[in-house]
Short mmCIF file of C-alpha atoms and ligand atoms in Angstrom, two decimals:
data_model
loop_
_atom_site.label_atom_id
_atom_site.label_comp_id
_atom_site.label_asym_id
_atom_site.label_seq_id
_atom_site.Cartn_x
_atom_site.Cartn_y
_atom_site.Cartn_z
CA UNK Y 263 110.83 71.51 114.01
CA UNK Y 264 107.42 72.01 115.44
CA UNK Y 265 106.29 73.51 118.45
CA UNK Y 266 104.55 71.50 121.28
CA UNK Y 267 101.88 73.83 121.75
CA UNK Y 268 101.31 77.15 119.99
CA UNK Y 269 99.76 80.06 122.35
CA UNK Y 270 96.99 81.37 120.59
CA UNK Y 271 96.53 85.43 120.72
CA UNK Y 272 93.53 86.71 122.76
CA UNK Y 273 93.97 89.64 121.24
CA UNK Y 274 90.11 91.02 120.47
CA UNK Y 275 89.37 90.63 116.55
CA UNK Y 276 86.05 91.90 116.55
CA UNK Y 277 85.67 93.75 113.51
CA UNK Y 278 88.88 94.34 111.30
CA UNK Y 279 88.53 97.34 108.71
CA UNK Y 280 90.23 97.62 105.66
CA UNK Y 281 91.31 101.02 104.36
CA UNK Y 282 92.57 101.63 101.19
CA UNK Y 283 95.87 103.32 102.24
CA UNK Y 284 95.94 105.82 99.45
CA UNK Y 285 92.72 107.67 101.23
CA UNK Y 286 93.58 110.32 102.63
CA UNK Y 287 89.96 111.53 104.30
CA UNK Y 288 89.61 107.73 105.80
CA UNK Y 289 93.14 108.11 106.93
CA UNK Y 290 91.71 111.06 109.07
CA UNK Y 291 88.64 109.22 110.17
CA UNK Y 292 90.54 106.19 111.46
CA UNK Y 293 90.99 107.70 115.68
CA UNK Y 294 87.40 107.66 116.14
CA UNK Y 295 86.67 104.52 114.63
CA UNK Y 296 86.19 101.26 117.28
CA UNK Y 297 87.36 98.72 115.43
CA UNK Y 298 89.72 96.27 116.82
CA UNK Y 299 91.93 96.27 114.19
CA UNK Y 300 92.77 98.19 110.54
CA UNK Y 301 94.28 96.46 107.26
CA UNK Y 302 96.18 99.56 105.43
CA UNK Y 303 95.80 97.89 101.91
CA UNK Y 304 98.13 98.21 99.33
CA UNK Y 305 96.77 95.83 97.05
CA UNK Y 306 93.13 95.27 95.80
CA UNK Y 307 91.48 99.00 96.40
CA UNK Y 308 94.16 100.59 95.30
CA UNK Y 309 94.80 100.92 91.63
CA UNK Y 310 97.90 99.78 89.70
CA UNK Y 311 98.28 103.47 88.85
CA UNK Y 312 98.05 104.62 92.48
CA UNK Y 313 100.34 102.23 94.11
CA UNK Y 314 103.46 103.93 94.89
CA UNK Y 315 101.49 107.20 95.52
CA UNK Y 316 99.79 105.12 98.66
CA UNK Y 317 102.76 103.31 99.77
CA UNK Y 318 104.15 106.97 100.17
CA UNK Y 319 101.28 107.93 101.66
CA UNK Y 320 101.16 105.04 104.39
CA UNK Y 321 105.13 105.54 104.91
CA UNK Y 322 104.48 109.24 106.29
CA UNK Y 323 101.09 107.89 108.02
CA UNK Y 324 103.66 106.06 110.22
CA UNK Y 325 106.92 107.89 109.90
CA UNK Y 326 104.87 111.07 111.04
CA UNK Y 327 103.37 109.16 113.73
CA UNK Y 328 99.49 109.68 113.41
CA UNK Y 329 99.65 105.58 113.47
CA UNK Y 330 101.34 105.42 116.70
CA UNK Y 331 98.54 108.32 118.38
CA UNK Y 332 95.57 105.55 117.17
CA UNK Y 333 93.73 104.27 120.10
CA UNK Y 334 96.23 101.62 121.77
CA UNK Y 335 94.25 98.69 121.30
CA UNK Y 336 93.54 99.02 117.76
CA UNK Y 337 95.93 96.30 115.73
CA UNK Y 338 97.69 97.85 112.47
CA UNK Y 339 97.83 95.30 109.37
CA UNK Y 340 99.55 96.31 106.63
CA UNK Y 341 98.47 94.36 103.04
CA UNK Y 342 100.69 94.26 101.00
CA UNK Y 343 100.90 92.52 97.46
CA UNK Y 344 102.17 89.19 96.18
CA UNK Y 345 105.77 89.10 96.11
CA UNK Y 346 105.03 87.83 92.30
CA UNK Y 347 103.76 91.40 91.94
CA UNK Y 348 105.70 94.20 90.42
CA UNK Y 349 104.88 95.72 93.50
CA UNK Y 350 105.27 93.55 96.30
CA UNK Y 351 108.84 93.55 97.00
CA UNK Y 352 109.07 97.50 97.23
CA UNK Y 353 105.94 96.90 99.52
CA UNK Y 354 107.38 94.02 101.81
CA UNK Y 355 109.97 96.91 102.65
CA UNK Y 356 107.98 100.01 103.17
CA UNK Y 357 105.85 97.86 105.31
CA UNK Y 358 108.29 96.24 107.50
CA UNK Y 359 109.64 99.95 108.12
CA UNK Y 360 106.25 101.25 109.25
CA UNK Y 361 106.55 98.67 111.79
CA UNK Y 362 102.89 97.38 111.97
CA UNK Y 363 101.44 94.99 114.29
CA UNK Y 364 101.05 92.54 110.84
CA UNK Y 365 101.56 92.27 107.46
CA UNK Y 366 98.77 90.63 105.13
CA UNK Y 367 100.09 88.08 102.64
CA UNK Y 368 97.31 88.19 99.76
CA UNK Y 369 96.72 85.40 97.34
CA UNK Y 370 98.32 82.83 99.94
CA UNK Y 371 98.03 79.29 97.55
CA UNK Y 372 100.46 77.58 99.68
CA UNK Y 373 103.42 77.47 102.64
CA UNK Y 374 105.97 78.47 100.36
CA UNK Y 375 104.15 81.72 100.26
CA UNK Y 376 104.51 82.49 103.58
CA UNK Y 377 108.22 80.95 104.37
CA UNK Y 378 108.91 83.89 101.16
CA UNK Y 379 107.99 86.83 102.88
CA UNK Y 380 109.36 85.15 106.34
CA UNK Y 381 112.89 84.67 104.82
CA UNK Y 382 112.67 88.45 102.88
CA UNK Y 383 112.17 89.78 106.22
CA UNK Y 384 114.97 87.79 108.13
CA UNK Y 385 117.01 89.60 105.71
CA UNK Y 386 115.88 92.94 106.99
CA UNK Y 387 116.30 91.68 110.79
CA UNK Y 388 112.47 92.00 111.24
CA UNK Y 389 111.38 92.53 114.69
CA UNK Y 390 110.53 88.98 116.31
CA UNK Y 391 107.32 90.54 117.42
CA UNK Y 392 106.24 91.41 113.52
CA UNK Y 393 103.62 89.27 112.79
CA UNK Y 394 101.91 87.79 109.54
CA UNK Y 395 98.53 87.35 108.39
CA UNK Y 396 97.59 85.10 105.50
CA UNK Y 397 94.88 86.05 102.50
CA UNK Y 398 92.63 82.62 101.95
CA UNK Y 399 91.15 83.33 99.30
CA UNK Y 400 92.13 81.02 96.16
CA UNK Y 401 90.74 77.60 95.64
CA UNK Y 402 94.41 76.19 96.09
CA UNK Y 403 94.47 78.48 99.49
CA UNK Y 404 91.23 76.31 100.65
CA UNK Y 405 92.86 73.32 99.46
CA UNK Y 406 96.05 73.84 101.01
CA UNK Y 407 94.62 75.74 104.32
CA UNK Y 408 95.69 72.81 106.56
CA UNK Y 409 99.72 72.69 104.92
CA UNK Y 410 99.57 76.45 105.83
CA UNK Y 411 98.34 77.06 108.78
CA UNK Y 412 100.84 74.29 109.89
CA UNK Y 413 103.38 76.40 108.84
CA UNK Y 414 103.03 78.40 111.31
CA UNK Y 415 104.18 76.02 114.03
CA UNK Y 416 107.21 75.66 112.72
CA UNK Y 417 110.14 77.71 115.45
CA UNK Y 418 110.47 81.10 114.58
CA UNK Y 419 107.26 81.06 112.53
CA UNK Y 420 105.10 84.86 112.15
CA UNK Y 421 101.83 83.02 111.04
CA UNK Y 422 99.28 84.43 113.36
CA UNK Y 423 95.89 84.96 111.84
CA UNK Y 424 94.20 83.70 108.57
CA UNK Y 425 91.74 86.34 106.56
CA UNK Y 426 89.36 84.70 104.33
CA UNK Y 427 89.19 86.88 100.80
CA UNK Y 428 85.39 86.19 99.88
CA UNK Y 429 85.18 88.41 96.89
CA UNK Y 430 88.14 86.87 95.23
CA UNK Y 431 87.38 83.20 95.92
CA UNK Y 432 83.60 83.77 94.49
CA UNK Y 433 85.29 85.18 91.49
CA UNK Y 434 87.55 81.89 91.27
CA UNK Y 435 84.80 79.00 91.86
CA UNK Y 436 82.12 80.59 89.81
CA UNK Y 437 79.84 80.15 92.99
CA UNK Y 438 77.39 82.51 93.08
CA UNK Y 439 76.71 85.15 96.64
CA UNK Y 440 73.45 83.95 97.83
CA UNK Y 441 72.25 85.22 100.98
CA UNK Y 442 73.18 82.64 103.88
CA UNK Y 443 76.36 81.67 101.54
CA UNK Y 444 74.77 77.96 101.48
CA UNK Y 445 77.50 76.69 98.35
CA UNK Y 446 80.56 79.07 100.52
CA UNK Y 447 80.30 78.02 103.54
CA UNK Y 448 82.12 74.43 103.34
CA UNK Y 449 85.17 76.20 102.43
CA UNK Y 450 84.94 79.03 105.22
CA UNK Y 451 84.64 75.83 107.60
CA UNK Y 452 87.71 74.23 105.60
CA UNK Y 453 89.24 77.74 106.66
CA UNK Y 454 87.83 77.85 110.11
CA UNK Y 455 88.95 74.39 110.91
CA UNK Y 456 92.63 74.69 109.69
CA UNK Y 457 93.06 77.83 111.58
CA UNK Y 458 92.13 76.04 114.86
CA UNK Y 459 94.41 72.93 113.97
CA UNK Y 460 97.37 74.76 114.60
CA UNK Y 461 96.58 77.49 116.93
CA UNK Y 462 96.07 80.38 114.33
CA UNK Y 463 93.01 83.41 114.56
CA UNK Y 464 90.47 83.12 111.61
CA UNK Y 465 88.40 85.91 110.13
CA UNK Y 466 85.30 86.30 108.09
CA UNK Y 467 85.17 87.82 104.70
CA UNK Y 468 83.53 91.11 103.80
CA UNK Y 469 80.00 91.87 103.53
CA UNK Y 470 79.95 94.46 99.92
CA UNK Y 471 76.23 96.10 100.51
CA UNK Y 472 77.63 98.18 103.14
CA UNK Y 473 74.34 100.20 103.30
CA UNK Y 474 72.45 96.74 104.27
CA UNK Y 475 72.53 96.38 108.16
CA UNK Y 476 70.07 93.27 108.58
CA UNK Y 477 72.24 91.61 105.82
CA UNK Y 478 75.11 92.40 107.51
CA UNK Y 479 73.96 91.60 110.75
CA UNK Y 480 72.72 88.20 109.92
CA UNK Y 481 76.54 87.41 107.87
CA UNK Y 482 78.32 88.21 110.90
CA UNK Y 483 75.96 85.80 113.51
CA UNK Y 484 76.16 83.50 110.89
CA UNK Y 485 80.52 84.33 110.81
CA UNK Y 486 80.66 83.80 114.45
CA UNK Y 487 78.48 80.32 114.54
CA UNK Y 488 81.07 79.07 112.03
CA UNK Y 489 83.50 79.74 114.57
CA UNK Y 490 85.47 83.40 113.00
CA UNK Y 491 86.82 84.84 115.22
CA UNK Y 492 85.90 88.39 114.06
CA UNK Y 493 84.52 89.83 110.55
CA UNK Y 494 86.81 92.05 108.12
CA UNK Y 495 85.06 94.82 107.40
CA UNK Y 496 84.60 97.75 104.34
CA UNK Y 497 83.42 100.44 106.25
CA UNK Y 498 82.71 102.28 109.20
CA UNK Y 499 79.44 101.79 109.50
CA UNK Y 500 79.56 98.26 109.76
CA UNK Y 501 81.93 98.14 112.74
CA UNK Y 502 78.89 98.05 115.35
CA UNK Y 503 77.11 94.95 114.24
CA UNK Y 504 80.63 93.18 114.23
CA UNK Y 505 81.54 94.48 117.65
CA UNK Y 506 78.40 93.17 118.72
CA UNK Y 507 77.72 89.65 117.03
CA UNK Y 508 81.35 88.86 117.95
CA UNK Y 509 81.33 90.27 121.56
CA UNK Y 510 81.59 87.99 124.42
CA UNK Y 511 78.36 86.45 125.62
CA UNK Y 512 77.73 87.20 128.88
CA UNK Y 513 76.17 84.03 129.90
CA UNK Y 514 78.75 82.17 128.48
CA UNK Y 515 81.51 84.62 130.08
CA UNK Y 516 79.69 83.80 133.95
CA UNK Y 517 79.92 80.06 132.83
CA UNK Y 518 83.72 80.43 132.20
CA UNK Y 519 83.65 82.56 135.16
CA UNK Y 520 81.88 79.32 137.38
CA UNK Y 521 83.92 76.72 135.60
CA UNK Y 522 87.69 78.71 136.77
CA UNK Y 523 86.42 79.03 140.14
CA UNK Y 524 85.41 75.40 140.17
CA UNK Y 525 88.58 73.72 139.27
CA UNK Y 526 90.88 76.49 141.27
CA UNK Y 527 89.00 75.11 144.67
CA UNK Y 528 91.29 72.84 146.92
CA UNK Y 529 89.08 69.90 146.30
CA UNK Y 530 89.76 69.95 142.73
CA UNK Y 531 93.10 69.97 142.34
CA UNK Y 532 94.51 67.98 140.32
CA UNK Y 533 90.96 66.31 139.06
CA UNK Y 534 90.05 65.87 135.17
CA UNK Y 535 86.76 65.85 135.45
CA UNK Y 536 84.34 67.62 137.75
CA UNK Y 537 80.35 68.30 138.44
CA UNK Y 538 78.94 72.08 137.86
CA UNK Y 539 75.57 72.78 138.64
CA UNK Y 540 74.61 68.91 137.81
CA UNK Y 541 76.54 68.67 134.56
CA UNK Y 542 80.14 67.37 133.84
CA UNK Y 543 82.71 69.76 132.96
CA UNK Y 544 86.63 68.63 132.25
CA UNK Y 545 89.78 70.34 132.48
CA UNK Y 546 89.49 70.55 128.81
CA UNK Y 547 86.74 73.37 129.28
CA UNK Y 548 89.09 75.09 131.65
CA UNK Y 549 91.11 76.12 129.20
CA UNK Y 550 88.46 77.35 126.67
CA UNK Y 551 87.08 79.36 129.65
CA UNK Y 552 90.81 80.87 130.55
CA UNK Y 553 90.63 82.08 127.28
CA UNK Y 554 87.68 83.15 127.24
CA UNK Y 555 88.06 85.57 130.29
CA UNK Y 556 91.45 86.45 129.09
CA UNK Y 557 89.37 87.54 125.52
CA UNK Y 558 86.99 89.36 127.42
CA UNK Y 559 89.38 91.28 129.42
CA UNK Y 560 91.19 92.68 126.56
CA UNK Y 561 87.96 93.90 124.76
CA UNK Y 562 86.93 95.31 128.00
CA UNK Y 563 90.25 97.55 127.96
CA UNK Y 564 89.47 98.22 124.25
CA UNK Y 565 86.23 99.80 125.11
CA UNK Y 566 87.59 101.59 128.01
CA UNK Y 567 90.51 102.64 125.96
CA UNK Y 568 88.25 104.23 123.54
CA UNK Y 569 86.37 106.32 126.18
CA UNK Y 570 89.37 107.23 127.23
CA UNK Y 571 90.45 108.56 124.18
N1 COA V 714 87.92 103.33 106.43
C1 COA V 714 87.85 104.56 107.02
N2 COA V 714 86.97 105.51 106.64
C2 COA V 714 86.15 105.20 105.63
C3 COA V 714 86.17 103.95 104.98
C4 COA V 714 87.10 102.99 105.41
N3 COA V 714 87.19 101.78 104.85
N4 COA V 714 85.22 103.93 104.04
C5 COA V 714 84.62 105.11 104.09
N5 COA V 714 85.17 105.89 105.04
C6 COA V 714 84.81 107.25 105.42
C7 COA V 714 84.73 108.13 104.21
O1 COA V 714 86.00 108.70 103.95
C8 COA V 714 83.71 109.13 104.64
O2 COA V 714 84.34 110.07 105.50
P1 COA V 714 84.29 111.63 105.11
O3 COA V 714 82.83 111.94 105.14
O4 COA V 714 85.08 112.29 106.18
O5 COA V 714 84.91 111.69 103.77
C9 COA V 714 82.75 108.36 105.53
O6 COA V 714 83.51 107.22 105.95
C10 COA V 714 81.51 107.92 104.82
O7 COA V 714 81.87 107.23 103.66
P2 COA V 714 80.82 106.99 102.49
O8 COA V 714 80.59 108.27 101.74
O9 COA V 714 79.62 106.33 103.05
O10 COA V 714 81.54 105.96 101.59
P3 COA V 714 82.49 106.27 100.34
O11 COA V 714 81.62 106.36 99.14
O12 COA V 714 83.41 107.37 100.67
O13 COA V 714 83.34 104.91 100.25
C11 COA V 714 83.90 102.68 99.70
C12 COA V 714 82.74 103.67 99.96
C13 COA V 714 83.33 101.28 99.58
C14 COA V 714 84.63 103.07 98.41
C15 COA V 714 84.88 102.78 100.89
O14 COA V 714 84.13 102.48 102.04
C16 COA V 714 86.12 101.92 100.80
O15 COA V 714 87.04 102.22 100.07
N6 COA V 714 86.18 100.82 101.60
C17 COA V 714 87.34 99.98 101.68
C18 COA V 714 87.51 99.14 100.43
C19 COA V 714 88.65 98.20 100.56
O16 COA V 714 89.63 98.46 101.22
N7 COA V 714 88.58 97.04 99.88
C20 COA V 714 89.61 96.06 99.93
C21 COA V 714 89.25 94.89 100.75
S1 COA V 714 87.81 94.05 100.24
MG1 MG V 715 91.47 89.56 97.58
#
């Protein structure tokens, strides 16, 4: 059974960092850091040799709780790997005891992928509040992007948040990284545009030449005029330019500003359509703007939060 109308998370998605969970010194860094959110990753950066070392690792991280001390608006993702994985089912646990924000599905080809982990954790009586991201990353992920994010409108669904897996889906198509991703960028739409069918967050891939800053720079503008949401990231010195290319505009923040006052005057009650400084704005708009202000709010306590801290 489907929802009538999913409520899609403000929650700020800036810049996403991934930390290979076995890392002990970036462990340490992680409190000063400003991202808006970290992916503890189990699977790619850490070597088949290394996994149960940084599962252990993570499971004091949290048990001990330096996770819980981390500034309160930063979101904690745990990745885990496949369930097809030698790995994945001793992961599925560890992470759903750690009791993350999210858990990070890798390799997600199709809905069946997801409704796996969501009945492995009904077994476990997962919190309702436990959330789950989705790796798109595979050329049957891209292909299927629609069928999943659709998945997560169905009751009880976790699906919250798709992250697009550049490296591995360059090493899949045989397309090549050009700057500007010209032959990519259809199938980050494909992503995009899923995402926003059914109500789910969508994040930009990562950027490797984390000493390149322009490069960086120009990815993320180019990851927010797509539509992303927010940019996952490799390292800390690449938070800033996602912070700032996916911040809120504040032109367009005093237009959402002007367009809420507008329809909340008596006058406008109950009208569809209206006239704002000589152009026509609908009720439609209002709720892009509502979310907008709602967005900007909750970044607003982020950087607070952090000065704070
Ligand atoms: N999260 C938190 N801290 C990090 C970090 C990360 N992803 N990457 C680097 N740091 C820390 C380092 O530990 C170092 O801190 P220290 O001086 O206290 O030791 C500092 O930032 C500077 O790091 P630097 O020396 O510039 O980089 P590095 O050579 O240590 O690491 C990478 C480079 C790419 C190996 C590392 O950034 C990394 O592992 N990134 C994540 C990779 C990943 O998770 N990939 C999977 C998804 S694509
Ligand atoms: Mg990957």
């Amino acid at each position: 059974m489907e929802h009538s109308q999913p409520s899609r998370p403000a929650r700020p998605r800036r810049s996403v960092l991934y930390l290979p969970a076995g890392n002990a010194r970036a462990l340490a860094k992680l409190p000063d850091l400003g991202c808006d959110g970290v992916i503890f990753d189990l699977e790619d950066s850490v070597a088949p040799g290394a996994k149960d070392e940084a599962r252990e690792s993570l499971r004091l991280f949290f048990a001990e709780g330096r996770a819980a001390s981390l500034p309160a608006g930063m979101e904690k993702i745990i990745r885990i790997n496949s369930l097809g994985s030698p790995w994945g089912a001793e992961d599925l646990l560890a992470a759903r005891g750690c009791r993350p924000d999210a858990i990070l599905i890798p390799k997600v080809d199709a809905p069946d992928d997801i409704v796996a982990v969501e009945d492995a954790l009904e077994q476990t009586d997962a919190p309702a509040s436990l959330r789950l991201w989705a790796m798109i990353e595979t050329p049957r992920g891209v292909m299927n992007a629609g069928r999943i994010a659709g998945q997560g409108r169905t009751d009880g669904a976790r699906l919250d948040c798709f992250v697009t897996g550049a490296n591995d889906l360059i090493k899949d198509t045989g397309v090549l990284p050009q700057p500007g991703r010209p032959f990519l960028s259809s199938w980050l739409m494909q992503i995009v545009l899923a995402a926003r069918a059914y109500g789910l967050d969508a994040l930009d891939g990562v950027y490797n030449d984390f000493k390149d800053e322009p490069g960086l720079l120009a990815e993320c503008r180019d990851g927010r005029a797509m539509g992303f949401d927010g940019k996952t990231l490799i390292h800390p010195g690449q938070i800033a330019a996602a912070n700032t290319a996916f911040g809120i505009d504040p032109d367009r923040l005093a237009e959402a500003r002007a367009i809420a006052a507008a329809f909340a005057l008596p006058e406008n009650a109950g009208r569809g359509v209206i006239s704002l400084d000589g152009r026509m704005v609908e009720r439609l708009h209002l709720g892009m703007a509502e979310r907008l202000i709602n967005k900007a709010a909750r970044i607003t306590a982020r950087i607070q939060g952090d000065q704070n801290t």
